Coordinates of C-alpha atoms in Angstrom, one line a residue:
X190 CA 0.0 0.0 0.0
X191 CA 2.7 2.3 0.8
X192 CA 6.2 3.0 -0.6
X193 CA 9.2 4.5 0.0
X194 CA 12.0 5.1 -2.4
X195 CA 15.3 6.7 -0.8
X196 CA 18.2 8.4 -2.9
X197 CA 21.0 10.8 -2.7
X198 CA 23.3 8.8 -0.9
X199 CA 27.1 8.4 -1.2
X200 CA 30.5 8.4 -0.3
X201 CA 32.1 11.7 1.3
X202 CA 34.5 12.6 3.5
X203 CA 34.3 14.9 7.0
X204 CA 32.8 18.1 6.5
X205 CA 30.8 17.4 3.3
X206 CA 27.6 17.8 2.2
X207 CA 24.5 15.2 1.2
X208 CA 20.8 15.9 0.4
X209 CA 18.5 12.8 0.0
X210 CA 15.4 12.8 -0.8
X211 CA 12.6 10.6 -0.5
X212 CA 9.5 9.7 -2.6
X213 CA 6.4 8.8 -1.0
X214 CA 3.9 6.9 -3.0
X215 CA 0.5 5.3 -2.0
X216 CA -0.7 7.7 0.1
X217 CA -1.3 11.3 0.4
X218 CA 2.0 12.8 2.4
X219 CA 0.0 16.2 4.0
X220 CA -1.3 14.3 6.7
X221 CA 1.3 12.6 8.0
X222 CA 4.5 13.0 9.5
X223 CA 7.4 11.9 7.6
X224 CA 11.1 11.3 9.2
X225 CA 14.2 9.7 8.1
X226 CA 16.0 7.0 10.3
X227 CA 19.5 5.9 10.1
X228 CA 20.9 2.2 11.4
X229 CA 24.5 1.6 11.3
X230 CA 26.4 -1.7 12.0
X231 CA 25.9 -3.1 15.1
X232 CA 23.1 -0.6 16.4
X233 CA 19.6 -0.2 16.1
X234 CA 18.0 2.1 13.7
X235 CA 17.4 5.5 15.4
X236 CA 15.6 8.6 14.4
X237 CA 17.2 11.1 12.6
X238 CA 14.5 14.0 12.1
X239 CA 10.9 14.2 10.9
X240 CA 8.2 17.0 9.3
X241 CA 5.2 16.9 10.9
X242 CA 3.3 18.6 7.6
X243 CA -0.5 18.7 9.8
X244 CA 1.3 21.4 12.0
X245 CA 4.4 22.4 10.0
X246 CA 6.7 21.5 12.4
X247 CA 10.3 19.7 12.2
X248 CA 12.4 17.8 14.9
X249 CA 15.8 16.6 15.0
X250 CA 17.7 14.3 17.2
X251 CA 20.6 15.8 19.5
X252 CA 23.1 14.5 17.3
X253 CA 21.9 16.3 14.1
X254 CA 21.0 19.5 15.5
X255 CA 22.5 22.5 14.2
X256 CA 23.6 20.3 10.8
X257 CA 20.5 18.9 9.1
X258 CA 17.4 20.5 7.6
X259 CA 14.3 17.9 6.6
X260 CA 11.9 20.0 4.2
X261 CA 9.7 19.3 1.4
X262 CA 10.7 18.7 -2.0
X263 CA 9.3 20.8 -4.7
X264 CA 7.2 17.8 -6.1
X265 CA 4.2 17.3 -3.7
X266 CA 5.4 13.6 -3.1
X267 CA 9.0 14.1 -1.5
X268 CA 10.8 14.7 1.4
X269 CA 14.4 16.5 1.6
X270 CA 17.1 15.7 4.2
X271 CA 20.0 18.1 3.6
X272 CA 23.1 16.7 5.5
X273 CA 25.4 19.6 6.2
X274 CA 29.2 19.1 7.7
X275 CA 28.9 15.1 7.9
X276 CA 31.1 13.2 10.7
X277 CA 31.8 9.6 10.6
X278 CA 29.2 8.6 13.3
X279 CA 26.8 9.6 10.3
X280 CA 27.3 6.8 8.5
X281 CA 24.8 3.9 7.7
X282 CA 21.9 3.2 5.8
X283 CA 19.1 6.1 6.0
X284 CA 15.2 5.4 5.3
X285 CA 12.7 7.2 5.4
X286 CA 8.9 6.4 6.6
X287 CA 6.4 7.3 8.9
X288 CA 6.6 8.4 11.8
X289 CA 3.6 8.3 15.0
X290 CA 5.4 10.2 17.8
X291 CA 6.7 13.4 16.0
X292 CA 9.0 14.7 19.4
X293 CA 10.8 11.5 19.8
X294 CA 11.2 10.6 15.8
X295 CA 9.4 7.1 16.5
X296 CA 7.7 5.0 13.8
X297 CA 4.6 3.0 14.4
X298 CA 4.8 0.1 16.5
X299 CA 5.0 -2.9 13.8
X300 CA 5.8 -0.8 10.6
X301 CA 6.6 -2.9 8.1
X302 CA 6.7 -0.7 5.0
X303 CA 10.8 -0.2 5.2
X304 CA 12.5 0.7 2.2
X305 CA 15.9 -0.2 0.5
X306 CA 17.9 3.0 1.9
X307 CA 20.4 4.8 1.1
X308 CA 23.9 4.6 2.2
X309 CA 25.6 7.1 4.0
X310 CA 29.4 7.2 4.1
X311 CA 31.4 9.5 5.6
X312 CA 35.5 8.5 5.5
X313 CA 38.5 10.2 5.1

């Protein structure tokens, strides 16, 4: 029913820059929060940020603060995450979906619509 197709990733070093997008398909995106989530080896996928589009709000974890911006793509269907000054503990797989509790970036319990990804790596 629903679909998530993540891009942009890549292979960068320190200090870099990344924007990936997302494409949403199978439902209509206004009226539900959308965030991105990132698991890299060894730990469980974690929250990254999310846009909550009912009340035009965004939230970010601790760790991203300051250095990425989650917006809406000019098509109607997409979601931006621009990565600014990347670090190494940035790396792993990002996806995107939805997301039920918009303050702690958590998706639904039992959410089973998870994308490929996109790799993230940042090396020098």
């Amino acid at each position: 029913q629903f679909r998530f197709v993540e891009s942009g990733g890549g292979l960068v070093q320190p200090g870099d820059s990344l924007r990936l997008s997302c494409e949403v398909e199978g439902f209509p995106l206004d009226y539900y929060i959308i965030g991105w989530f990132r698991q890299a080896p060894g730990k469980e996928r974690e929250g990254v940020s999310c846009i909550d589009n009912l009340h035009g709000k965004t939230y970010y974890a601790d760790s991203v603060k300051g250095r990425f911006t989650i917006s809406r793509g000019d098509a109607k269907n997409t979601v931006l995450l621009q990565m600014d000054n990347l670090k190494p503990e940035d790396s792993g797989v990002y996806y995107c979906a939805i997301v039920d509790n918009a303050p702690q970036i958590r998706a639904p319990p039992e959410y089973n619509h998870w994308g490929q990804g996109t790799q993230v790596t940042v090396s020098s």
